[in-house]
CSV table of C-alpha atoms and ligand atoms in Angstrom, one decimal:
chain,number,residue,atom,x,y,z
A,385,MET,CA,130.9,92.9,104.0
A,386,MET,CA,132.6,96.2,104.0
A,387,ILE,CA,136.4,96.7,104.2
A,388,VAL,CA,137.5,100.1,105.5
A,389,MET,CA,141.0,100.9,104.3
A,390,LYS,CA,143.5,103.0,106.4
A,391,PRO,CA,144.0,106.6,105.3
A,392,THR,CA,147.6,105.6,104.5
A,393,ALA,CA,146.6,102.7,102.3
A,394,THR,CA,148.2,102.8,98.8
A,395,GLU,CA,146.5,102.2,95.5
A,396,GLU,CA,148.3,98.9,95.4
A,397,ASP,CA,146.8,97.9,98.8
A,398,ILE,CA,143.4,98.8,97.5
A,399,GLN,CA,143.8,96.8,94.3
A,400,ALA,CA,145.1,93.7,96.2
A,401,VAL,CA,141.9,93.7,98.3
A,402,ILE,CA,139.7,94.1,95.2
A,403,ALA,CA,141.6,91.2,93.5
A,404,ARG,CA,141.1,89.0,96.5
A,405,ILE,CA,137.4,89.7,96.7
A,406,GLU,CA,136.9,89.1,92.9
A,407,SER,CA,139.0,85.9,93.1
A,408,CYS,CA,136.2,84.5,95.3
A,409,GLY,CA,133.5,85.3,92.7
A,410,ALA,CA,132.2,88.2,94.8
A,411,ARG,CA,131.8,91.8,93.5
A,412,ALA,CA,134.0,94.6,94.8
A,413,HIS,CA,132.5,98.0,95.1
A,414,PRO,CA,135.1,100.6,96.0
A,415,SER,CA,134.1,104.0,97.2
A,416,ARG,CA,136.9,106.6,97.4
A,417,GLY,CA,136.2,109.3,100.0
A,418,GLU,CA,138.2,112.3,100.9
A,419,GLU,CA,139.9,110.5,103.8
A,420,VAL,CA,139.4,106.8,103.4
A,421,THR,CA,138.4,104.2,100.8
A,422,VAL,CA,135.7,101.8,101.7
A,423,ILE,CA,135.4,98.6,99.6
A,424,GLY,CA,132.1,96.7,99.6
A,425,ALA,CA,132.3,93.0,99.0
A,426,ILE,CA,128.9,91.9,97.6
A,427,GLY,CA,128.2,88.2,97.2
A,428,ASP,CA,127.1,85.1,98.9
A,429,ARG,CA,127.4,85.5,102.7
A,430,GLU,CA,129.1,82.1,103.3
A,431,LEU,CA,131.6,82.7,100.6
A,432,LEU,CA,132.4,86.1,102.0
A,433,ALA,CA,133.1,84.6,105.4
A,434,THR,CA,136.0,82.7,103.8
A,435,LEU,CA,137.7,86.0,102.7
A,436,PRO,CA,140.6,86.6,105.1
A,437,VAL,CA,141.4,90.1,104.0
A,438,GLU,CA,142.0,91.3,107.6
A,439,GLY,CA,145.7,90.6,107.3
A,440,TYR,CA,146.1,92.5,104.0
A,441,PRO,CA,148.3,95.7,104.1
A,442,GLY,CA,146.3,98.8,104.4
A,443,VAL,CA,143.1,97.2,105.8
A,444,GLU,CA,141.8,99.0,108.9
A,445,GLN,CA,138.7,97.1,109.6
A,446,VAL,CA,136.3,94.5,108.2
A,447,VAL,CA,132.7,95.1,109.0
A,448,PRO,CA,129.8,92.7,108.1
A,449,ILE,CA,126.8,94.3,106.6
A,450,ILE,CA,123.8,92.9,108.4
A,451,LYS,CA,121.1,95.0,106.6
A,452,PRO,CA,119.2,93.3,103.7
A,453,TYR,CA,120.2,96.2,101.4
A,454,ARG,CA,123.9,96.4,100.6
A,455,LEU,CA,124.9,98.7,97.7
A,456,VAL,CA,122.7,101.5,99.0
A,457,ALA,CA,123.6,101.1,102.6
A,458,ARG,CA,125.2,104.1,104.3
A,459,GLU,CA,128.2,102.1,105.3
A,460,LEU,CA,129.1,101.2,101.7
A,461,ALA,CA,130.1,104.7,100.7
A,462,ALA,CA,132.8,106.8,102.3
A,463,ASP,CA,130.9,110.1,101.6
A,464,PRO,CA,127.3,110.9,100.9
A,465,THR,CA,126.5,110.5,97.2
A,466,VAL,CA,126.1,113.6,95.1
A,467,ILE,CA,124.1,113.1,91.8
A,468,ASP,CA,125.4,115.5,89.1
A,469,VAL,CA,123.0,116.1,86.3
A,470,ASP,CA,124.5,118.4,83.7
A,471,GLY,CA,126.2,120.3,86.5
A,472,ARG,CA,123.1,120.6,88.7
A,473,ARG,CA,123.8,118.7,91.9
A,474,VAL,CA,121.7,116.9,94.5
A,475,GLY,CA,123.1,115.5,97.7
A,476,ASP,CA,125.4,116.3,100.6
A,477,THR,CA,125.5,120.2,100.7
A,478,TYR,CA,123.5,120.6,97.4
A,479,PHE,CA,119.7,121.0,97.7
A,480,GLY,CA,117.8,120.1,94.5
A,481,LEU,CA,114.8,122.3,93.6
A,482,ILE,CA,112.9,120.3,91.0
A,483,ALA,CA,109.7,122.0,89.8
A,484,GLY,CA,107.2,122.0,86.9
A,485,PRO,CA,103.7,120.9,86.0
A,486,CYS,CA,102.1,117.7,87.1
A,487,SER,CA,101.5,116.9,83.4
A,488,VAL,CA,102.8,118.3,80.2
A,489,GLU,CA,99.6,119.6,78.7
A,490,SER,CA,100.6,122.0,75.9
A,491,ARG,CA,103.6,123.8,74.4
A,492,GLU,CA,102.5,127.2,75.9
A,493,GLN,CA,101.9,125.7,79.4
A,494,THR,CA,105.2,123.8,79.4
A,495,LEU,CA,107.4,126.7,78.1
A,496,ALA,CA,105.7,129.2,80.4
A,497,THR,CA,106.3,127.0,83.4
A,498,ALA,CA,109.9,126.2,82.4
A,499,ARG,CA,110.7,129.9,82.1
A,500,ALA,CA,109.1,130.7,85.5
A,501,VAL,CA,111.0,128.0,87.4
A,502,ALA,CA,114.3,128.7,85.6
A,503,ASP,CA,114.0,132.4,86.5
A,504,ALA,CA,113.3,131.5,90.1
A,505,GLY,CA,116.5,129.4,90.4
A,506,ALA,CA,115.1,125.8,90.1
A,507,THR,CA,117.7,123.2,89.3
A,508,MET,CA,115.5,120.9,87.1
A,509,LEU,CA,112.2,120.8,85.3
A,510,ARG,CA,109.7,118.1,86.1
A,511,GLY,CA,106.7,117.2,83.9
A,512,GLY,CA,104.7,114.1,83.3
A,513,ALA,CA,104.4,112.7,79.8
A,514,PHE,CA,102.9,109.3,80.9
A,515,LYS,CA,100.6,109.7,83.8
A,516,PRO,CA,99.6,107.1,86.3
A,517,ARG,CA,95.9,108.0,86.9
A,518,THR,CA,93.6,106.3,89.3
A,519,SER,CA,90.7,106.7,86.8
A,520,PRO,CA,91.2,105.4,83.2
A,521,TYR,CA,88.7,108.2,82.1
A,522,THR,CA,90.9,111.1,83.1
A,523,PHE,CA,93.8,112.7,81.2
A,524,GLN,CA,96.5,110.1,80.7
A,525,GLY,CA,99.3,112.4,79.5
A,526,LEU,CA,100.4,113.4,76.0
A,527,GLY,CA,103.0,110.5,75.9
A,528,LEU,CA,105.7,110.8,73.3
A,529,GLU,CA,104.6,114.2,72.2
A,530,ALA,CA,105.2,115.5,75.7
A,531,LEU,CA,108.8,114.4,75.5
A,532,GLU,CA,109.3,116.7,72.5
A,533,LEU,CA,107.9,119.6,74.5
A,534,LEU,CA,110.1,118.9,77.4
A,535,LEU,CA,113.1,118.8,75.1
A,536,GLU,CA,112.1,122.2,73.7
A,537,ALA,CA,111.8,123.6,77.2
A,538,LYS,CA,115.2,122.2,78.1
A,539,ALA,CA,116.8,123.7,74.9
A,540,GLU,CA,115.4,127.1,75.9
A,541,THR,CA,116.1,127.2,79.6
A,542,GLY,CA,119.0,124.8,80.0
A,543,LEU,CA,117.1,122.9,82.8
A,544,PRO,CA,117.6,119.2,82.9
A,545,ILE,CA,114.4,117.2,82.7
A,546,VAL,CA,112.7,114.8,85.1
A,547,THR,CA,109.9,112.6,83.7
A,548,GLU,CA,108.2,109.4,84.7
A,549,LEU,CA,108.7,106.1,83.0
A,550,MET,CA,105.7,103.8,83.5
A,551,ASP,CA,106.1,101.0,81.0
A,552,PRO,CA,109.2,99.0,80.0
A,553,ARG,CA,108.0,99.4,76.4
A,554,HIS,CA,108.9,103.1,76.6
A,555,VAL,CA,112.3,102.7,78.1
A,556,GLU,CA,114.2,103.7,74.9
A,557,GLU,CA,112.3,106.9,74.2
A,558,VAL,CA,112.1,108.1,77.8
A,559,VAL,CA,115.7,107.3,78.6
A,560,GLU,CA,116.8,109.1,75.4
A,561,ALA,CA,114.8,112.2,76.1
A,562,THR,CA,115.0,112.7,79.9
A,563,ASP,CA,117.9,113.5,82.1
A,564,VAL,CA,116.5,111.8,85.2
A,565,ILE,CA,114.1,108.9,85.0
A,566,GLN,CA,111.3,109.1,87.5
A,567,ILE,CA,109.8,105.9,88.9
A,568,GLY,CA,106.5,106.7,90.4
A,569,ALA,CA,105.0,105.6,93.7
A,570,ARG,CA,102.7,103.1,92.0
A,571,ASN,CA,105.7,101.4,90.3
A,572,SER,CA,108.0,101.5,93.3
A,573,GLN,CA,108.0,97.8,93.6
A,574,ASN,CA,107.7,97.0,89.8
A,575,PHE,CA,110.9,94.9,90.0
A,576,LEU,CA,111.2,94.4,86.2
A,577,LEU,CA,111.0,98.1,85.6
A,578,LEU,CA,113.5,98.8,88.4
A,579,SER,CA,116.0,96.4,86.9
A,580,GLU,CA,115.4,97.9,83.5
A,581,VAL,CA,116.3,101.4,84.7
A,582,GLY,CA,119.2,99.9,86.6
A,583,ARG,CA,120.7,99.2,83.2
A,584,ALA,CA,120.1,102.7,81.9
A,585,GLU,CA,122.7,105.4,81.6
A,586,LYS,CA,120.6,108.1,83.3
A,587,PRO,CA,120.0,108.8,87.1
A,588,VAL,CA,116.8,107.5,88.6
A,589,LEU,CA,114.4,109.4,90.9
A,590,LEU,CA,112.7,106.6,92.9
A,591,LYS,CA,109.5,107.4,94.7
A,592,ARG,CA,108.4,105.6,97.8
A,593,GLY,CA,105.3,103.4,97.3
A,594,LEU,CA,102.0,104.5,98.8
A,595,SER,CA,102.3,101.7,101.3
A,596,SER,CA,106.0,100.9,101.2
A,597,SER,CA,108.1,100.8,104.4
A,598,VAL,CA,111.5,102.5,104.4
A,599,GLU,CA,113.1,99.1,104.1
A,600,GLU,CA,111.0,98.3,101.0
A,601,LEU,CA,112.0,101.6,99.4
A,602,LEU,CA,115.7,100.8,100.0
A,603,MET,CA,115.3,97.3,98.6
A,604,ALA,CA,113.6,98.8,95.5
A,605,ALA,CA,116.7,101.1,95.2
A,606,GLU,CA,118.9,98.0,95.6
A,607,TYR,CA,117.2,96.5,92.5
A,608,VAL,CA,118.4,99.5,90.5
A,609,ALA,CA,121.9,99.6,92.0
A,610,LYS,CA,122.4,95.8,91.5
A,611,GLU,CA,122.2,96.3,87.7
A,612,GLY,CA,125.0,98.8,87.9
A,613,ASN,CA,123.2,102.2,88.1
A,614,ASP,CA,124.0,103.7,91.5
A,615,ARG,CA,122.8,107.2,90.5
A,616,ILE,CA,119.6,107.1,92.5
A,617,ILE,CA,117.7,109.8,94.2
A,618,LEU,CA,115.1,108.6,96.8
A,619,CYS,CA,111.8,110.5,97.2
A,620,GLU,CA,109.4,110.6,100.2
A,621,ARG,CA,106.0,111.6,98.8
A,622,GLY,CA,103.6,110.7,101.5
A,623,ILE,CA,102.1,107.4,102.5
A,624,LYS,CA,98.5,106.0,103.1
A,625,THR,CA,97.4,106.3,106.7
A,626,PHE,CA,94.1,106.7,108.5
A,627,GLU,CA,94.5,110.5,108.3
A,628,THR,CA,92.4,112.1,105.6
A,629,SER,CA,93.1,115.8,106.1
A,630,THR,CA,96.0,115.6,103.7
A,631,ARG,CA,96.1,113.6,100.5
A,632,PHE,CA,98.8,111.4,101.9
A,633,THR,CA,100.7,111.6,105.2
A,634,LEU,CA,104.1,113.1,104.6
A,635,ASP,CA,106.5,110.9,106.6
A,636,LEU,CA,109.4,113.3,107.5
A,637,GLY,CA,110.6,110.8,110.1
A,638,ALA,CA,111.4,108.5,107.2
A,639,VAL,CA,113.6,111.1,105.7
A,640,ALA,CA,115.6,111.3,108.9
A,641,VAL,CA,115.8,107.5,109.0
A,642,LEU,CA,116.9,107.3,105.4
A,643,LYS,CA,119.7,109.8,106.0
A,644,HIS,CA,121.0,107.3,108.5
A,645,GLU,CA,120.5,104.2,106.4
A,646,THR,CA,121.7,105.2,103.0
A,647,HIS,CA,124.4,107.3,101.3
A,648,LEU,CA,121.9,108.2,98.5
A,649,PRO,CA,120.3,111.6,98.4
A,650,VAL,CA,116.7,111.8,99.7
A,651,ILE,CA,114.3,114.4,98.5
A,652,VAL,CA,110.7,115.2,99.4
A,653,ASP,CA,107.6,115.7,97.2
A,654,PRO,CA,105.3,118.0,99.3
A,655,SER,CA,102.8,118.5,96.5
A,656,HIS,CA,101.5,114.9,96.2
A,657,ALA,CA,101.6,114.5,100.0
A,658,ALA,CA,99.6,117.7,100.7
A,659,GLY,CA,97.1,117.5,97.8
A,660,ARG,CA,96.5,121.2,98.3
A,661,ARG,CA,98.7,124.2,97.4
A,662,ASP,CA,98.5,126.1,100.7
A,663,LEU,CA,100.4,123.3,102.5
A,664,VAL,CA,103.2,123.0,100.0
A,665,LEU,CA,105.3,125.8,101.4
A,666,PRO,CA,105.2,124.7,105.1
A,667,LEU,CA,105.9,121.1,104.1
A,668,SER,CA,108.8,122.2,101.9
A,669,ARG,CA,110.3,124.2,104.7
A,670,ALA,CA,110.0,121.2,107.0
A,671,ALA,CA,111.6,119.0,104.4
A,672,ALA,CA,114.6,121.3,104.1
A,673,ALA,CA,114.8,121.5,107.9
A,674,VAL,CA,114.7,117.8,108.5
A,675,GLY,CA,117.7,117.4,106.2
A,676,ALA,CA,116.2,116.4,102.9
A,677,ASP,CA,118.5,116.9,99.9
A,678,GLY,CA,115.8,118.6,97.8
A,679,ILE,CA,112.2,118.9,96.9
A,680,ILE,CA,110.1,118.2,93.8
A,681,VAL,CA,107.2,120.5,93.5
A,682,GLU,CA,104.3,121.0,91.1
A,683,THR,CA,103.6,124.4,89.6
A,684,HIS,CA,101.3,125.5,86.7
A,685,PRO,CA,100.5,128.8,85.0
A,686,GLN,CA,96.7,128.3,85.7
A,687,PRO,CA,96.5,125.6,88.3
A,688,GLU,CA,92.7,125.7,88.5
A,689,GLU,CA,92.6,124.7,84.8
A,690,ALA,CA,95.2,121.9,85.1
A,691,LEU,CA,94.3,118.6,83.6
A,692,SER,CA,95.7,116.7,86.6
A,693,ASP,CA,96.3,117.6,90.3
A,694,ALA,CA,94.7,121.0,90.0
A,695,ALA,CA,94.3,121.5,93.7
A,696,GLN,CA,98.0,121.1,94.6
A,697,GLN,CA,99.9,123.0,92.0
A,698,ILE,CA,101.3,126.4,92.9
A,699,PRO,CA,100.7,129.2,90.4
A,700,THR,CA,103.9,129.9,88.5
A,701,SER,CA,103.3,133.6,89.4
A,702,GLU,CA,104.0,132.7,93.0
A,703,PHE,CA,106.8,130.3,92.4
A,704,ALA,CA,109.7,132.8,92.8
A,705,ALA,CA,108.4,133.9,96.2
A,706,PHE,CA,108.0,130.2,97.2
A,707,ALA,CA,111.6,129.4,96.0
A,708,ALA,CA,113.0,132.3,98.0
A,709,GLU,CA,111.2,131.1,101.2
A,710,VAL,CA,112.6,127.6,100.7
A,711,ALA,CA,116.1,128.9,99.9
A,712,SER,CA,116.2,130.7,103.3
A,713,VAL,CA,115.7,127.4,105.2
A,714,VAL,CA,118.2,125.7,102.9
A,715,ALA,CA,120.8,128.3,103.8
A,716,LEU,CA,120.1,127.8,107.5
A,717,MET,CA,120.9,124.2,107.0
A,718,GLY,CA,124.3,125.2,105.6
A,719,LYS,CA,123.4,124.1,102.1
A,720,GLU,CA,122.9,125.7,98.8
A,721,ILE,CA,120.5,125.2,95.9
A,722,GLY,CA,122.3,122.8,93.6
B,83,PEP,C1,104.1,112.6,89.9
B,83,PEP,O1,105.1,113.0,90.4
B,83,PEP,O2,103.6,113.1,88.9
B,83,PEP,C2,103.4,111.5,90.5
B,83,PEP,C3,102.4,110.8,89.9
B,83,PEP,O3,103.8,111.2,91.7
B,83,PEP,P1,103.6,109.8,92.6
B,83,PEP,O4,104.1,108.7,91.8
B,83,PEP,O5,104.4,110.1,93.8
B,83,PEP,O6,102.1,109.7,92.9
B,84,MN,MN1,100.8,115.1,90.1
């Protein structure tokens, strides 16, 4: 359940409610907003029903949470969550512009891309070290060597890194190197991996599964939050439908729904949804217009020679113009690039 405190509630009032919740063996999850504090009580439903906090001083209202997800539910936070990564922000009025190659392929390619996206005002650098490829015969990523290259790109540009973790056996190395841990679409319901990153000290970028519903995505996020890590960015990246004209069907309706259902930031990956570079700009504009908190886009110095996702990467030479077009829609929405 969720306890909404009065704007006049004192710290003592808040602490008394938290103590009451914890005395029942439930977990208290306070969220202090600008105006009010909301305290989530997470635990067994029947046990929570015995919590008579209504009469406590400072309590405005007690609301049951009827959704299956709890920690990520919109109601549980007083304000939208803003994820701060080394001073780059995603959420609320901050629009994250995450860009970089699909895969880290070489030192030159990684550094050239990092410089181009940094100059164009990107907020973070993406780049796959471990790649989830449909065919085992295609490029699988440079692995640990790629993490070194990303760190070099970060040292030069100052851009925080986003890279995918695929295997719990690489948790230590990936978490150490990266600033944001990406969980890819194919691992969206890998519950052991989700719990693992829930115990990590870095924010998580969680992609929607290829055939996951909005509720399944939120429950996946709940696995991460339940372990104590509530720094989660959700990502709509297109789903499988009967439509074949795009690689996946970008579900912008889901973004609007997610903004109602959760306090977490929601970004869009137009590159994997489109599968072709000419659609990336219109889908990015649409993402900003629907209220997304950012985009994650693939760009490469020579896209046609890319070792993965060649058709959808934007040439780095065109990235500044692309970023400027997106920024104009972001400004129309009353937001700024974080
Ligand atoms: C990626 O971002 O590199 C990627 C593989 O995306 P997804 O998991 O959404 O397919
Ligand atoms: Mn890719």
